Short mmCIF file of C-alpha atoms and ligand atoms in Angstrom, two decimals:
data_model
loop_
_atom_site.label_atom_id
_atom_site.label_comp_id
_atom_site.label_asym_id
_atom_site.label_seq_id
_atom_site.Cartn_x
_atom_site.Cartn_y
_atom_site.Cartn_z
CA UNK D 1 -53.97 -61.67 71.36
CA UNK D 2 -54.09 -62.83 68.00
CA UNK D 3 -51.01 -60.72 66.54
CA UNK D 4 -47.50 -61.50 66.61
CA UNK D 5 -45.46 -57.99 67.53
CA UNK D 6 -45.29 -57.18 63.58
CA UNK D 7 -49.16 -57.43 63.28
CA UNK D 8 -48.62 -61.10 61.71
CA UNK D 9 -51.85 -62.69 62.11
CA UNK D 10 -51.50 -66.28 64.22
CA UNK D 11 -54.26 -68.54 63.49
CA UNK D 12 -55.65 -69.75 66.76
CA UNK D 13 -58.56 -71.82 66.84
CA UNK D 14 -61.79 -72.17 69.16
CA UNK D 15 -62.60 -75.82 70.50
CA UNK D 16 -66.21 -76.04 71.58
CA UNK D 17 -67.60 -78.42 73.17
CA UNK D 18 -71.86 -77.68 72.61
CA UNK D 19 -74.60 -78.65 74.91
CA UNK D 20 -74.12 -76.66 77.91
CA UNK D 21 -76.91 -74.29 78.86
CA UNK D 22 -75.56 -71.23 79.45
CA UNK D 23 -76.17 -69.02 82.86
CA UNK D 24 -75.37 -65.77 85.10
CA UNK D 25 -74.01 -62.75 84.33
CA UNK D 26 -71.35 -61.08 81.93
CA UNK D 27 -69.83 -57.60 81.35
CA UNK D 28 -70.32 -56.11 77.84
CA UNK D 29 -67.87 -54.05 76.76
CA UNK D 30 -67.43 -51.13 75.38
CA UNK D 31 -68.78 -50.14 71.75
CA UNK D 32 -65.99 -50.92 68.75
CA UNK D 33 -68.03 -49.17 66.54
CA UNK D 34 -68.43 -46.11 68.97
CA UNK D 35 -64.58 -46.01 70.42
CA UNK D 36 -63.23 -45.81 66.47
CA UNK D 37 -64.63 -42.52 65.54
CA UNK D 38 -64.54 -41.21 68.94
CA UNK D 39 -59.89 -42.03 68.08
CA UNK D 40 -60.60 -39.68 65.01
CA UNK D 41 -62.58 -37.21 66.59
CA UNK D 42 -59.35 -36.99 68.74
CA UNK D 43 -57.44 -35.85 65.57
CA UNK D 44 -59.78 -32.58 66.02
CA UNK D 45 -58.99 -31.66 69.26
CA UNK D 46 -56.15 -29.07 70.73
CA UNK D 47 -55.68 -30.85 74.07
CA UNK D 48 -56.04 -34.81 75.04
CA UNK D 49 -58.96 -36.98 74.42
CA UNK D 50 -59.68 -39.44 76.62
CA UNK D 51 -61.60 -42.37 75.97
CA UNK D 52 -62.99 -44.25 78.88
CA UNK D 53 -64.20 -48.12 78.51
CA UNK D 54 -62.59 -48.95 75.05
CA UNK D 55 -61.66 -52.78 74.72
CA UNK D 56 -58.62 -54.54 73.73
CA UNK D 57 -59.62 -55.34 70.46
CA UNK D 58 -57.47 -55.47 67.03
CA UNK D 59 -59.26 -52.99 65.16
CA UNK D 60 -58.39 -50.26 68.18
CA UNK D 61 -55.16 -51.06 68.41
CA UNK D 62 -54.93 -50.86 64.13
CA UNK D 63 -56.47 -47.70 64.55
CA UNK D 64 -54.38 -46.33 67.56
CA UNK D 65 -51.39 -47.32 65.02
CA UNK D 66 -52.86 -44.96 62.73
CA UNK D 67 -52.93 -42.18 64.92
CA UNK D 68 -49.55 -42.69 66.06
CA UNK D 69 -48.50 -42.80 62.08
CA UNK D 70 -50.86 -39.12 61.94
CA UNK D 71 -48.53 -37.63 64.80
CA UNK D 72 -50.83 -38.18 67.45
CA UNK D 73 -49.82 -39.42 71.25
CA UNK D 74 -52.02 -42.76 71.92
CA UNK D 75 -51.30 -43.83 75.44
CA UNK D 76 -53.79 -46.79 77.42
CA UNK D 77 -53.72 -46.10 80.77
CA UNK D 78 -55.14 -49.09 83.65
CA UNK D 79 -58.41 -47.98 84.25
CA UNK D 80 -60.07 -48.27 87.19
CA UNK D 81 -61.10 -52.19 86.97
CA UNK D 82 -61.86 -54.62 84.40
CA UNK D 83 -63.38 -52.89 81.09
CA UNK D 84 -62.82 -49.02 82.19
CA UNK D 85 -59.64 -49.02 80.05
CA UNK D 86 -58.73 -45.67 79.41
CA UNK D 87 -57.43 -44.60 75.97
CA UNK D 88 -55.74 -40.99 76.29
CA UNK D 89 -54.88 -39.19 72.65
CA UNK D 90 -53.35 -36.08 72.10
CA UNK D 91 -53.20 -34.95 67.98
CA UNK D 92 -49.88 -33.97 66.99
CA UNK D 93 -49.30 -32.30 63.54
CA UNK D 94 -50.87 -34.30 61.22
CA UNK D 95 -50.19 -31.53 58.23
CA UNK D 96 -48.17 -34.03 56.14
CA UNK D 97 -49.44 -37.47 57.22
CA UNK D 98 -50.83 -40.36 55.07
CA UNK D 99 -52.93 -43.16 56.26
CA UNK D 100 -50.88 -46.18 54.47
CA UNK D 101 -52.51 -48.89 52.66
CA UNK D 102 -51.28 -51.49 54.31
CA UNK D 103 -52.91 -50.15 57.52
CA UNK D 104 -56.16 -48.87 55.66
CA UNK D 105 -56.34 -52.03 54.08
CA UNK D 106 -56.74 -54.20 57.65
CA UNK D 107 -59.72 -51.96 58.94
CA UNK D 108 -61.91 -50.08 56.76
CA UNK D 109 -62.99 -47.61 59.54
CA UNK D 110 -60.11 -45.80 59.04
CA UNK D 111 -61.82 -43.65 56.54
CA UNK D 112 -62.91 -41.99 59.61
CA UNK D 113 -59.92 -39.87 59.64
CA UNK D 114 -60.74 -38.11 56.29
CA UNK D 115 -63.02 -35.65 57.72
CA UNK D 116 -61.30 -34.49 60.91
CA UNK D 117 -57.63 -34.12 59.11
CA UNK D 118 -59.56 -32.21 56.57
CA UNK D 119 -61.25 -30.25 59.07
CA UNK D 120 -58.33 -29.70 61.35
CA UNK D 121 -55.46 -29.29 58.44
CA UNK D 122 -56.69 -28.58 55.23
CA UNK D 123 -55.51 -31.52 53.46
CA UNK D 124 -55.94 -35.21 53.62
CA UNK D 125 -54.32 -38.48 51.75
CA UNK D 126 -55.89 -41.58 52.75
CA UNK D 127 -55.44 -45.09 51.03
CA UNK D 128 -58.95 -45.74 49.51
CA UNK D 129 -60.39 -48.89 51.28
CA UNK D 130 -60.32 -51.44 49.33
CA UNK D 131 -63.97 -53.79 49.82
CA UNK D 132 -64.45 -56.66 52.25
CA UNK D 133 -65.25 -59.83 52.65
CA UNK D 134 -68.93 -58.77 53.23
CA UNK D 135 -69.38 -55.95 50.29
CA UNK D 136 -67.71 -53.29 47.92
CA UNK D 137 -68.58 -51.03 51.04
CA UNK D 138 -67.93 -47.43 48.75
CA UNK D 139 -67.14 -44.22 50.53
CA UNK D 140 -68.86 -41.87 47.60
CA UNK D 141 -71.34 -40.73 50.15
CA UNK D 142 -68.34 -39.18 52.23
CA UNK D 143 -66.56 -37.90 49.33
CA UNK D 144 -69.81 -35.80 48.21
CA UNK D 145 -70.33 -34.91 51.29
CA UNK D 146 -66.81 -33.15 52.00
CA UNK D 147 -66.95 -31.93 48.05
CA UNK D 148 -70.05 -30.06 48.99
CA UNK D 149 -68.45 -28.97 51.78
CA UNK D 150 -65.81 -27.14 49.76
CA UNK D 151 -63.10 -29.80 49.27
CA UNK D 152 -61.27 -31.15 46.31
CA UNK D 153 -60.93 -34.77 46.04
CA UNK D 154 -58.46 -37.10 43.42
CA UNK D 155 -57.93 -40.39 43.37
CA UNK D 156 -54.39 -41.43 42.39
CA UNK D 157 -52.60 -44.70 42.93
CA UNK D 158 -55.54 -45.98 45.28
CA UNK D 159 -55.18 -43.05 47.30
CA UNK D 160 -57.37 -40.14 48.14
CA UNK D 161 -56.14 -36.68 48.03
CA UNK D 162 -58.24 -33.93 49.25
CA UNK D 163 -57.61 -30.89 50.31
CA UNK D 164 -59.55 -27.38 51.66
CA UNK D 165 -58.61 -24.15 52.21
CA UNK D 166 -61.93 -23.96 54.43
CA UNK D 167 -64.62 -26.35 54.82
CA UNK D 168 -67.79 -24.59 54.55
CA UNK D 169 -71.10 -25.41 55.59
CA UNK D 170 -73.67 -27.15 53.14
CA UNK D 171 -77.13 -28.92 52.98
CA UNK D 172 -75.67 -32.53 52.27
CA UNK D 173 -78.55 -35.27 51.87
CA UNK D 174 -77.49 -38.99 51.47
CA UNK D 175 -78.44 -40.83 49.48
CA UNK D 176 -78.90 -43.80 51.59
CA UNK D 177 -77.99 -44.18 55.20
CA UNK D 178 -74.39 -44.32 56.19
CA UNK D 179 -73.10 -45.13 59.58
CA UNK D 180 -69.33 -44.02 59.13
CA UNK D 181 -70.56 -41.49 55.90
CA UNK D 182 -72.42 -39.55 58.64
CA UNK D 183 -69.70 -39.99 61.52
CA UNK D 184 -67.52 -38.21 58.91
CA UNK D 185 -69.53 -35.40 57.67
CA UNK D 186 -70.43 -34.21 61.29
CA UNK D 187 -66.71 -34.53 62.50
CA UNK D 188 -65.63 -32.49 59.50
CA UNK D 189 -68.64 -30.18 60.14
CA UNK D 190 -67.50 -29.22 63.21
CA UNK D 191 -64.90 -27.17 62.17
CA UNK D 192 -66.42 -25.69 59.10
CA UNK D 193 -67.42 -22.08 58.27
CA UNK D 194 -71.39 -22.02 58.82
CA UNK D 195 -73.98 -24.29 59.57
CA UNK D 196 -73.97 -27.84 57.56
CA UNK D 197 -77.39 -29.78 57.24
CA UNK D 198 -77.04 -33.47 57.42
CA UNK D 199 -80.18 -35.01 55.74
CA UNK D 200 -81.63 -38.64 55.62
CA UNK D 201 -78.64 -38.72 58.73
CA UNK D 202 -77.86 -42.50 60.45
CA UNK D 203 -79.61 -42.55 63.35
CA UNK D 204 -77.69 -45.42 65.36
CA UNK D 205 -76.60 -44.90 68.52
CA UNK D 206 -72.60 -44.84 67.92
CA UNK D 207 -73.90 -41.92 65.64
CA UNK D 208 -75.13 -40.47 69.05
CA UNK D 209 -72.11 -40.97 71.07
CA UNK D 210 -69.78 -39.43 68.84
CA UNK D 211 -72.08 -36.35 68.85
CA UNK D 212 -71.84 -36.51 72.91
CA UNK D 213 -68.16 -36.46 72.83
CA UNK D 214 -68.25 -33.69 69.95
CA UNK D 215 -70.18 -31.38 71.89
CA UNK D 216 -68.27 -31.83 74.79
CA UNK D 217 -65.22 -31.21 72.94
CA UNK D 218 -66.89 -27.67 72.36
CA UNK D 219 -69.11 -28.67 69.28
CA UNK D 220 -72.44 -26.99 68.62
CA UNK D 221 -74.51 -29.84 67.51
CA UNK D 222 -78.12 -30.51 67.84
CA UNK D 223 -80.78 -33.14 66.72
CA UNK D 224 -78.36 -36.55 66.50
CA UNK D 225 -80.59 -39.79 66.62
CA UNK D 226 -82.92 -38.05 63.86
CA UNK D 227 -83.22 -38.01 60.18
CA UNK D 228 -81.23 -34.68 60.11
CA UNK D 229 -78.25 -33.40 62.12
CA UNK D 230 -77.70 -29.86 61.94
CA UNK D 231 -74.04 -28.59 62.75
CA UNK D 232 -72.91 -24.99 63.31
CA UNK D 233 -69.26 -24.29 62.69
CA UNK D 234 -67.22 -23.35 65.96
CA UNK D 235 -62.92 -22.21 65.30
CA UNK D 236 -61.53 -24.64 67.40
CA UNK D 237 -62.28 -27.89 69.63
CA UNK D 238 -60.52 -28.67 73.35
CA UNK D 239 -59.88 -32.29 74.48
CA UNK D 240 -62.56 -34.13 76.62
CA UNK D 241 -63.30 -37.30 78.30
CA UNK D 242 -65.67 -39.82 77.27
CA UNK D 243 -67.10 -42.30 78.00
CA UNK D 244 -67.74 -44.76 75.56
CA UNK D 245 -71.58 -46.44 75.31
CA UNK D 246 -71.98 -50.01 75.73
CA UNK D 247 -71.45 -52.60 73.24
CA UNK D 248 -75.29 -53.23 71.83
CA UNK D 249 -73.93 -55.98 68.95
CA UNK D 250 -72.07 -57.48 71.54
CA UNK D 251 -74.43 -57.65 74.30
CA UNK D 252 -76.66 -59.37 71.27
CA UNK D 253 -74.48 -61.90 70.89
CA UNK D 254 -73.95 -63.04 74.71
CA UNK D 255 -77.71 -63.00 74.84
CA UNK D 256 -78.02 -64.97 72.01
CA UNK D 257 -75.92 -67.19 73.29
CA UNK D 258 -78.00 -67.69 76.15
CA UNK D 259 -81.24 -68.06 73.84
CA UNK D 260 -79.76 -70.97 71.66
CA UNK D 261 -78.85 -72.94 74.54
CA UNK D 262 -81.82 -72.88 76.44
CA UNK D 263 -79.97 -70.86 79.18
CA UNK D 264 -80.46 -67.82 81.49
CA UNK D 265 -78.20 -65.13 80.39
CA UNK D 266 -77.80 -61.39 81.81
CA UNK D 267 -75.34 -58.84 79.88
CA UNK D 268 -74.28 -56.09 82.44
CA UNK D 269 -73.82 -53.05 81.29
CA UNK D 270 -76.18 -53.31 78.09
CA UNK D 271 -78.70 -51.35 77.37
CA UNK D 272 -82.09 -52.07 76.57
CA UNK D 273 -83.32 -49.23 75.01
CA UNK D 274 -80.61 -49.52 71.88
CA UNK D 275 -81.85 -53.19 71.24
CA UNK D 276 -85.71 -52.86 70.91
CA UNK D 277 -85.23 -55.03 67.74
CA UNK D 278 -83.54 -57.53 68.59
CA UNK D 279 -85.24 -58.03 71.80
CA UNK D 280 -88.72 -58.21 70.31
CA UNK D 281 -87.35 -60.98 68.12
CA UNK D 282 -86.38 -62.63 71.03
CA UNK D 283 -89.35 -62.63 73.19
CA UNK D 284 -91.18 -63.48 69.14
CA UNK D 285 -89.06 -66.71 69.19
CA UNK D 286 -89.92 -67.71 72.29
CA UNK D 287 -87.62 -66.19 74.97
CA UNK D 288 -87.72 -63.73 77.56
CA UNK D 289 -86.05 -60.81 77.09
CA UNK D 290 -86.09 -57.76 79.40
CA UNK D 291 -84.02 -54.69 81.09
CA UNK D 292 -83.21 -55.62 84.54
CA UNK D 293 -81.03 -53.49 86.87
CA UNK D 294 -77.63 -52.80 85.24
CA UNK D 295 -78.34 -54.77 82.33
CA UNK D 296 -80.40 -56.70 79.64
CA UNK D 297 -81.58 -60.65 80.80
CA UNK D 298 -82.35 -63.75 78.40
CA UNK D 299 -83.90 -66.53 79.22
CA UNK D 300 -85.35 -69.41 77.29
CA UNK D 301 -87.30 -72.55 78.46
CA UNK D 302 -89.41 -73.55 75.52
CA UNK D 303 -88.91 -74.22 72.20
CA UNK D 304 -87.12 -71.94 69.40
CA UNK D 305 -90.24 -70.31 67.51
CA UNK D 306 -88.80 -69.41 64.12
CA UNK D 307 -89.14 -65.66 63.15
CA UNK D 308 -88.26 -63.58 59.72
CA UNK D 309 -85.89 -61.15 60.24
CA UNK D 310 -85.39 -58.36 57.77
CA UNK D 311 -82.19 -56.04 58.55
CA UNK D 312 -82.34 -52.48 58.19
CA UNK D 313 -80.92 -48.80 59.46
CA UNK D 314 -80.86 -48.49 62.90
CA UNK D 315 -83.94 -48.69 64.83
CA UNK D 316 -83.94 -51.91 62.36
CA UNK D 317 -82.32 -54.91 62.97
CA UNK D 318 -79.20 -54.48 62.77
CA UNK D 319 -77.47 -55.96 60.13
CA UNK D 320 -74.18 -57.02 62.47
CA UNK D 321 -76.60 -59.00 64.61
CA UNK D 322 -78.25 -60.82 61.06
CA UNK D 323 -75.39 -63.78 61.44
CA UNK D 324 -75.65 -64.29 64.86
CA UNK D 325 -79.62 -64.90 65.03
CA UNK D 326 -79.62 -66.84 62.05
CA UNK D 327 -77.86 -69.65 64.15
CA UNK D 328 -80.63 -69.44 66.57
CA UNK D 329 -82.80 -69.88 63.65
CA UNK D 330 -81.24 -72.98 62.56
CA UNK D 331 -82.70 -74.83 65.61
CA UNK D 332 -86.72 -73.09 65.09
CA UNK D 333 -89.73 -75.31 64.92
CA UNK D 334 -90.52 -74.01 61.21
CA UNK D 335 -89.62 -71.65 58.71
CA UNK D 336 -87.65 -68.27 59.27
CA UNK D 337 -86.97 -66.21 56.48
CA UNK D 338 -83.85 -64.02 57.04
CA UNK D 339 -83.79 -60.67 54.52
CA UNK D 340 -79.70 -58.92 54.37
CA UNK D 341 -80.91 -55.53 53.31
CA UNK D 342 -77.67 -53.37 53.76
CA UNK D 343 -74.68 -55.47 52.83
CA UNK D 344 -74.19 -57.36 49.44
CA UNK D 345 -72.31 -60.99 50.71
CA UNK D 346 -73.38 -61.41 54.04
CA UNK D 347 -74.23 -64.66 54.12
CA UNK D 348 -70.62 -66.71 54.04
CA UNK D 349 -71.94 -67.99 57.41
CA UNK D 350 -74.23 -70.00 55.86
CA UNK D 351 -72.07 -72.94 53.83
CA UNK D 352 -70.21 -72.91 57.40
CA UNK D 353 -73.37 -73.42 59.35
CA UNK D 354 -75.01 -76.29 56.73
CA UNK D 355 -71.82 -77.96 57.27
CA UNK D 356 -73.52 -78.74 60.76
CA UNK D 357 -76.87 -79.98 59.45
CA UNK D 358 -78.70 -76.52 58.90
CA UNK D 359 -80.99 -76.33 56.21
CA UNK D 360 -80.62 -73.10 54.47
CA UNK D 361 -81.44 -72.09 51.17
CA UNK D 362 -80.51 -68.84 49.87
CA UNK D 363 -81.71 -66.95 47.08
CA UNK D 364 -80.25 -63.24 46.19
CA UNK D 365 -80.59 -61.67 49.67
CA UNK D 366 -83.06 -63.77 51.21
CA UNK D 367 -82.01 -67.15 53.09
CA UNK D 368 -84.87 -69.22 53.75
CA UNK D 369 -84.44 -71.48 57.40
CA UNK D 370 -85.79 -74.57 57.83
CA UNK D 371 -85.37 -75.15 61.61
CA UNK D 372 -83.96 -78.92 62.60
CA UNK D 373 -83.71 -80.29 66.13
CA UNK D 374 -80.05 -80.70 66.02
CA UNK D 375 -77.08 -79.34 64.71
CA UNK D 376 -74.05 -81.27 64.87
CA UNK D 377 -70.43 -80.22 65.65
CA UNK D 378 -67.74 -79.60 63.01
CA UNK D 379 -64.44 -78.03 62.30
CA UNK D 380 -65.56 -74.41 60.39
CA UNK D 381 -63.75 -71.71 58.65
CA UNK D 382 -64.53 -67.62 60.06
CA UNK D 383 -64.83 -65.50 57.48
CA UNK D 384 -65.82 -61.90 59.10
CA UNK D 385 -66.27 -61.03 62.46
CA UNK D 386 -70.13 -61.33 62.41
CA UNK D 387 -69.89 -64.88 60.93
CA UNK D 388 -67.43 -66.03 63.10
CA UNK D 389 -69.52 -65.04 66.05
CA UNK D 390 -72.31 -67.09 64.70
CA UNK D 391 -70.34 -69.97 64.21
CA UNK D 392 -69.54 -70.18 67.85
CA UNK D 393 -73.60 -69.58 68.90
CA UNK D 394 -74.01 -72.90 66.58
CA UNK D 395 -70.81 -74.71 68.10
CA UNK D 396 -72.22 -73.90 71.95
CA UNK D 397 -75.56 -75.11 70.72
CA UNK D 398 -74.39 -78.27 68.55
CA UNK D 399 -73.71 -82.00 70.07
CA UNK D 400 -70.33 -82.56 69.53
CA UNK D 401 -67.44 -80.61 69.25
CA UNK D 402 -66.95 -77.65 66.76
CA UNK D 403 -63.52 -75.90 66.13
CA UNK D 404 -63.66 -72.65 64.31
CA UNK D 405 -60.82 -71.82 62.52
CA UNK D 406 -59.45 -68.05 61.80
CA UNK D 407 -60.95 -66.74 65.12
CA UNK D 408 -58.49 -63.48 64.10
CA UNK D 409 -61.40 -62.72 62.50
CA UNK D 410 -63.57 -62.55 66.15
CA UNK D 411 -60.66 -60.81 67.70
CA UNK D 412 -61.26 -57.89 65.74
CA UNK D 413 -64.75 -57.07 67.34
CA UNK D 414 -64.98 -59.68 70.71
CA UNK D 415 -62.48 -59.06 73.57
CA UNK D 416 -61.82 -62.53 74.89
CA UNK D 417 -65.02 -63.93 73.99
CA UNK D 418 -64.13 -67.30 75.67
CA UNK D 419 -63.47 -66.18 78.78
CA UNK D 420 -66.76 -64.67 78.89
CA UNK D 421 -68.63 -67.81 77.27
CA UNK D 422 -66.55 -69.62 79.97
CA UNK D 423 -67.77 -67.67 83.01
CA UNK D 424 -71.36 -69.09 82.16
CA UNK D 425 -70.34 -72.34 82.13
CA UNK D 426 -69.58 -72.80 78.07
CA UNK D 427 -66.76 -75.24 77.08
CA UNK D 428 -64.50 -73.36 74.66
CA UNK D 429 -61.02 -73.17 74.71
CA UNK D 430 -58.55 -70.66 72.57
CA UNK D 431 -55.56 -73.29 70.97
CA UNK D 432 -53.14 -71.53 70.07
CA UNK D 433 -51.93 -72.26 66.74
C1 EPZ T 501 -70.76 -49.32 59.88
O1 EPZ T 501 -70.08 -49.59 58.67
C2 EPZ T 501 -70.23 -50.34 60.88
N1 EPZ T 501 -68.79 -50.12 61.07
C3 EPZ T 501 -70.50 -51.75 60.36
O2 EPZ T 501 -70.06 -52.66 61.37
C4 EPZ T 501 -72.00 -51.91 60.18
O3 EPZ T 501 -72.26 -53.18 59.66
C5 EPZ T 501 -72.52 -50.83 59.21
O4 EPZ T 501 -72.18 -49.53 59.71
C6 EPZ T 501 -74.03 -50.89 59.05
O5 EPZ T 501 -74.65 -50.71 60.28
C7 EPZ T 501 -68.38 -49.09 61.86
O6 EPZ T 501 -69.18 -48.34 62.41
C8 EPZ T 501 -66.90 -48.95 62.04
P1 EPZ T 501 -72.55 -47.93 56.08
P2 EPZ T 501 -70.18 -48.52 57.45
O7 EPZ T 501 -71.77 -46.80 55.49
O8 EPZ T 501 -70.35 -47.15 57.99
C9 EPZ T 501 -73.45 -48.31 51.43
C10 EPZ T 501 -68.92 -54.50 62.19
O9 EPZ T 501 -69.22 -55.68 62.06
N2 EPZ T 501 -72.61 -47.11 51.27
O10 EPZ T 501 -73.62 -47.62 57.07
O11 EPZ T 501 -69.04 -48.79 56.53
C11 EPZ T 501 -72.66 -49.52 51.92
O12 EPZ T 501 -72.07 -50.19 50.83
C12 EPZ T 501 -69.01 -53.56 61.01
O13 EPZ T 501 -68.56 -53.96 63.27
C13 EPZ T 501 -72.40 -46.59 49.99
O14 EPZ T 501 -72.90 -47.12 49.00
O15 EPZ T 501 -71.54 -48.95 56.76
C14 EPZ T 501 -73.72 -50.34 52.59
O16 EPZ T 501 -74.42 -51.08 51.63
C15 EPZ T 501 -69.24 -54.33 59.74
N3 EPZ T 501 -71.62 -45.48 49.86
C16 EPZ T 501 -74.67 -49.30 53.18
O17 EPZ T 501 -74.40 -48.08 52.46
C17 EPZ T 501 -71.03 -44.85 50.93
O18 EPZ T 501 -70.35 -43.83 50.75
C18 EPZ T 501 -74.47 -49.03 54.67
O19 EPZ T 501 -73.11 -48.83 54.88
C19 EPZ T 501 -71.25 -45.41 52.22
C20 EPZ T 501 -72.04 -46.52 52.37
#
């Protein structure tokens, strides 16, 4: 683990030695992105929640912290094997909790527990996230939302105060589309009095599994995975289990990894039918990409064809997957043209990645890939989890050895990554710092 016990961050390093093609099988665990809301959903329920396939990753244990600091029970319980942790929350009173900044400030998700407390208590005071390293990332699309909804909202001293007597339902259209914005909405909607319309709704899958786990918590939800999610109001929710979908931006990047080395590479567990862009851009580039039983296989024999990639609202390519393919890129037989449509600075990979011989020119949101035949090792700074993921792709791939500093960065969103490079035959090593 990359904390020390009072959440000090240690700076371990990866050493990579590239070259190795990569082969066989790995686990893929479960979803970050779909175990976080599922937590705050928890914060709606009257009896436990338990969470089934949730990895040991930073960002869940920042948010279990949370909980715990909300007056909920978080307990992990051994689950039955590798990856089928099992994360077991029961929601305490939560009537006079705030969500510290210090906490907030570490993982931005944690705006997910706006809607439920509101929901669930009536009142809510949340430190307002401040941006990251990859945008301003604004919540005024969840703020609306609840406001239309009923609820006051202030901002004083960088928090946010809200507060409801009763959420009531509303016809809420976003303006653009909002992963967490509609995660929040339809958790607060659950509780509400009346039916609430969620218009020009995300449609990614995480968006899906929370609905699962709401509607087995007693929800009445319908139409999830479309432009519009319509929630009726129900009085109360009961606990469930869940459990959690696979990993799809992790299962990416062990494929990828596969891709850029020339290797064989199957992700067990994934599934195919989340992915459809990213696998088309990998059978596009050269590589064969297909479902096989129990999982998602990558292989690559010829060269790299270069591809443009344009990122966009799920079915798009998804934009935590952008990073990651433009290191594949890097070693095309041509031009690729990568477009970052949803986040404002995601492209701090990219000084890391020249640093190695890329040739990358960027302009506004556009970078423009020349592909070269080799890309040499380095030492490189992570900057955000996606980044740091592509910097190891590029070490694995590179001749020489590549140390990535900052890899705190990767443990938010990769349980053990190395171990899993290791298994198909990659030489990386964690040093501890
Ligand atoms: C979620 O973030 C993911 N995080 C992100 O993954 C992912 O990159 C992102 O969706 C896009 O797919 C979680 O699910 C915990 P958005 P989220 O609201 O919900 C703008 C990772 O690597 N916007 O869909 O915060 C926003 O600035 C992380 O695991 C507003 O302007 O993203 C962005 O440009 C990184 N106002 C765009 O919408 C709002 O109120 C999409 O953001 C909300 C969003």
């Amino acid at each position: 683990m990359d904390e020390t016990g009072n959440g000090a961050l240690t700076l371990d390093i990866f050493v990579i030695k590239g070259g190795t093609r990569l082969t066989g099988a790995c686990r893929v665990s479960g979803a970050k992105n779909a175990v976080l809301p599922a937590m705050a959903a928890s914060l709606l329920a009257e009896g436990p929640v338990e969470i089934v396939g949730v990895p040991r990753l930073r960002d869940i244990a920042t948010f279990g912290r949370l909980l715990g600091i909300l007056g909920a029970e978080v307990t992990h319980e051994g689950g039955a094997g590798e990856g089928r942790e099992v994360l077991r929350i029961l929601s305490g009173d939560a009537r006079n909790a705030v969500a510290p900044y210090d906490l907030v400030k570490t993982m931005r998700a944690s705006v997910l527990v706006l809607g439920p407390l509101l929901a669930r208590y009536g009142r809510a005071r949340i430190s307002l996230p401040g941006g990251c390293a990859i945008g301003a990332r604004p919540i005024d699309q969840h703020l609306r939302g609840l406001e239309l909804m009923g609820a006051k909202t202030s901002l004083s001293e960088g928090y946010i105060e809200a507060s409801a007597d009763l959420l009531s339902g509303a016809a809420i259209t976003f303006d653009m589309k909002t992963v967490t914005g509609t995660e929040n909405l339809m958790m607060a909607a659950t509780l509400a009095k009346g039916t609430t319309f969620l218009k020009n709704a995300a449609k990614e899958p995480e968006v899906c599994d929370l609905a699962r786990l709401l509607r087995a918590m007693g929800a009445d939800i319908e139409g999830e995975g479309t432009d519009e999610i319509v929630v009726r109001g129900v009085r109360s929710l009961h606990g469930a289990r869940h459990e959690v979908m696979a990993d799809r931006i992790e299962a990416a990047t062990l494929l990828l990894a596969g891709a850029i080395t020339g290797g064989d590479v199957t992700a067990m567990g994934a599934d195919a039918s989340t992915m459809d862009a990213v696998l088309e851009k990998l059978r596009r580039s050269g590589a064969d990409a297909d479902a096989v039983p129990g999982g998602v296989r990558v292989r690559r024999e010829g060269p790299i064809r270069s591809v443009n990639v344009k990122t966009a609202p799920y079915p798009g390519f998804p934009t935590d997957v952008q990073a990651q393919f433009m290191a594949y890129m890097c070693l095309g037989d041509g031009f690729s043209v990568i477009s970052e449509t949803i986040f404002e600075n995601r492209f701090m990979h990219v000084a890391e990645l020249r640093r190695m011989g890329a040739r990358i020119d960027v302009s506004g949101n556009m970078a423009a890939v020349r592909g070269v035949p080799e890309l040499s090792g380095a030492p490189l700074m992570a900057t955000d989890l996606r980044a740091s993921a592509s910097l190891v792709l590029a070490g694995l791939a590179a001749s020489g050895t590549t140390e990535v500093l900052r890899i705190y960065h990767l443990d938010r969103g990769y349980e053990a990554l190395e171990h899993r490079l290791t298994s198909l035959g990659a030489d990386i090593v964690r040093v501890k710092e």
